[in-house]
Amino acid sequence: ADTTDGEGDRTANARLIASAPEMLDKLKKLISWLDRLEAHTKRLAKDSRFPSFAEACAADAKNYRATAADIRAVIAKATGDQS
């Protein structure tokens, strides 16, 4: 039987598990950055005198919010915090 793939999978899984705390920390920082970026682009949209720029900023803010929500959901799934 070929066990090379199984051993490689175990090694990859061990590396993933070992790096999980650092990845979680970085994802939380990314969420914080996306939240600030969303707030900033909302302000730009509100203060803009140019409708097309305001619309682009509003769309960007929506995308930042959605991405942060996706990351929050993944973190909740990984940590078992489904509240």
PDB file of C-alpha atoms in Angstrom:
ATOM      1  CA  ALA A   1       0.000   0.000   0.000  1.00  0.00           C
ATOM      2  CA  ASP A   2       1.166   3.514  -0.820  1.00  0.00           C
ATOM      3  CA  THR A   3       1.416   5.485   2.427  1.00  0.00           C
ATOM      4  CA  THR A   4       3.313   8.456   1.008  1.00  0.00           C
ATOM      5  CA  ASP A   5       0.145  10.480   0.411  1.00  0.00           C
ATOM      6  CA  GLY A   6      -1.175   9.705   3.895  1.00  0.00           C
ATOM      7  CA  GLU A   7       2.064  10.790   5.491  1.00  0.00           C
ATOM      8  CA  GLY A   8       2.086  13.968   3.424  1.00  0.00           C
ATOM      9  CA  ASP A   9      -1.489  14.711   4.458  1.00  0.00           C
ATOM     10  CA  ARG A  10      -0.643  14.169   8.120  1.00  0.00           C
ATOM     11  CA  THR A  11       2.336  16.495   7.834  1.00  0.00           C
ATOM     12  CA  ALA A  12       0.269  19.149   6.080  1.00  0.00           C
ATOM     13  CA  ASN A  13      -2.479  18.835   8.694  1.00  0.00           C
ATOM     14  CA  ALA A  14       0.054  19.123  11.515  1.00  0.00           C
ATOM     15  CA  ARG A  15       1.468  22.295   9.964  1.00  0.00           C
ATOM     16  CA  LEU A  16      -2.019  23.722   9.535  1.00  0.00           C
ATOM     17  CA  ILE A  17      -2.917  22.979  13.147  1.00  0.00           C
ATOM     18  CA  ALA A  18       0.362  24.461  14.370  1.00  0.00           C
ATOM     19  CA  SER A  19      -0.207  27.671  12.416  1.00  0.00           C
ATOM     20  CA  ALA A  20      -3.912  28.010  13.320  1.00  0.00           C
ATOM     21  CA  PRO A  21      -3.439  30.387  16.287  1.00  0.00           C
ATOM     22  CA  GLU A  22      -1.339  32.767  14.194  1.00  0.00           C
ATOM     23  CA  MET A  23      -3.811  32.607  11.294  1.00  0.00           C
ATOM     24  CA  LEU A  24      -6.689  33.336  13.686  1.00  0.00           C
ATOM     25  CA  ASP A  25      -4.838  36.359  15.039  1.00  0.00           C
ATOM     26  CA  LYS A  26      -4.127  37.658  11.531  1.00  0.00           C
ATOM     27  CA  LEU A  27      -7.744  37.136  10.461  1.00  0.00           C
ATOM     28  CA  LYS A  28      -8.963  39.131  13.462  1.00  0.00           C
ATOM     29  CA  LYS A  29      -6.579  41.943  12.512  1.00  0.00           C
ATOM     30  CA  LEU A  30      -7.859  41.785   8.940  1.00  0.00           C
ATOM     31  CA  ILE A  31     -11.447  42.138  10.179  1.00  0.00           C
ATOM     32  CA  SER A  32     -10.466  45.197  12.203  1.00  0.00           C
ATOM     33  CA  TRP A  33      -8.775  46.718   9.149  1.00  0.00           C
ATOM     34  CA  LEU A  34     -11.799  45.983   6.933  1.00  0.00           C
ATOM     35  CA  ASP A  35     -14.120  47.579   9.512  1.00  0.00           C
ATOM     36  CA  ARG A  36     -11.998  50.755   9.544  1.00  0.00           C
ATOM     37  CA  LEU A  37     -11.774  50.776   5.763  1.00  0.00           C
ATOM     38  CA  GLU A  38     -15.548  50.399   5.506  1.00  0.00           C
ATOM     39  CA  ALA A  39     -16.105  53.344   7.860  1.00  0.00           C
ATOM     40  CA  HIS A  40     -13.606  55.475   5.934  1.00  0.00           C
ATOM     41  CA  THR A  41     -15.142  54.753   2.535  1.00  0.00           C
ATOM     42  CA  LYS A  42     -18.631  55.439   3.906  1.00  0.00           C
ATOM     43  CA  ARG A  43     -17.404  58.874   5.034  1.00  0.00           C
ATOM     44  CA  LEU A  44     -15.858  59.480   1.619  1.00  0.00           C
ATOM     45  CA  ALA A  45     -19.141  58.550  -0.057  1.00  0.00           C
ATOM     46  CA  LYS A  46     -21.127  60.815   2.250  1.00  0.00           C
ATOM     47  CA  ASP A  47     -18.800  63.791   1.819  1.00  0.00           C
ATOM     48  CA  SER A  48     -18.242  63.467  -1.921  1.00  0.00           C
ATOM     49  CA  ARG A  49     -19.682  66.038  -4.326  1.00  0.00           C
ATOM     50  CA  PHE A  50     -19.255  63.594  -7.184  1.00  0.00           C
ATOM     51  CA  PRO A  51     -22.083  61.057  -7.475  1.00  0.00           C
ATOM     52  CA  SER A  52     -20.061  58.427  -9.358  1.00  0.00           C
ATOM     53  CA  PHE A  53     -17.269  58.575  -6.753  1.00  0.00           C
ATOM     54  CA  ALA A  54     -19.805  58.378  -3.933  1.00  0.00           C
ATOM     55  CA  GLU A  55     -21.417  55.332  -5.557  1.00  0.00           C
ATOM     56  CA  ALA A  56     -18.041  53.640  -5.984  1.00  0.00           C
ATOM     57  CA  CYS A  57     -17.148  54.317  -2.347  1.00  0.00           C
ATOM     58  CA  ALA A  58     -20.505  52.992  -1.160  1.00  0.00           C
ATOM     59  CA  ALA A  59     -20.009  49.829  -3.227  1.00  0.00           C
ATOM     60  CA  ASP A  60     -16.511  49.376  -1.811  1.00  0.00           C
ATOM     61  CA  ALA A  61     -17.820  49.832   1.740  1.00  0.00           C
ATOM     62  CA  LYS A  62     -20.459  47.171   1.102  1.00  0.00           C
ATOM     63  CA  ASN A  63     -17.788  44.767  -0.175  1.00  0.00           C
ATOM     64  CA  TYR A  64     -15.542  45.412   2.842  1.00  0.00           C
ATOM     65  CA  ARG A  65     -18.485  44.737   5.171  1.00  0.00           C
ATOM     66  CA  ALA A  66     -19.405  41.523   3.332  1.00  0.00           C
ATOM     67  CA  THR A  67     -15.823  40.259   3.352  1.00  0.00           C
ATOM     68  CA  ALA A  68     -15.490  40.951   7.085  1.00  0.00           C
ATOM     69  CA  ALA A  69     -18.767  39.103   7.689  1.00  0.00           C
ATOM     70  CA  ASP A  70     -17.500  36.108   5.701  1.00  0.00           C
ATOM     71  CA  ILE A  71     -14.286  36.022   7.726  1.00  0.00           C
ATOM     72  CA  ARG A  72     -16.251  36.302  10.982  1.00  0.00           C
ATOM     73  CA  ALA A  73     -18.366  33.314   9.912  1.00  0.00           C
ATOM     74  CA  VAL A  74     -15.281  31.235   9.130  1.00  0.00           C
ATOM     75  CA  ILE A  75     -13.757  32.116  12.501  1.00  0.00           C
ATOM     76  CA  ALA A  76     -16.995  31.193  14.270  1.00  0.00           C
ATOM     77  CA  LYS A  77     -17.073  27.858  12.453  1.00  0.00           C
ATOM     78  CA  ALA A  78     -13.437  27.142  13.302  1.00  0.00           C
ATOM     79  CA  THR A  79     -13.776  28.109  16.973  1.00  0.00           C
ATOM     80  CA  GLY A  80     -17.210  26.561  17.492  1.00  0.00           C
ATOM     81  CA  ASP A  81     -18.691  29.949  18.403  1.00  0.00           C
ATOM     82  CA  GLN A  82     -21.918  29.830  16.416  1.00  0.00           C
ATOM     83  CA  SER A  83     -23.786  32.410  18.547  1.00  0.00           C
TER      84      SER A  83
END
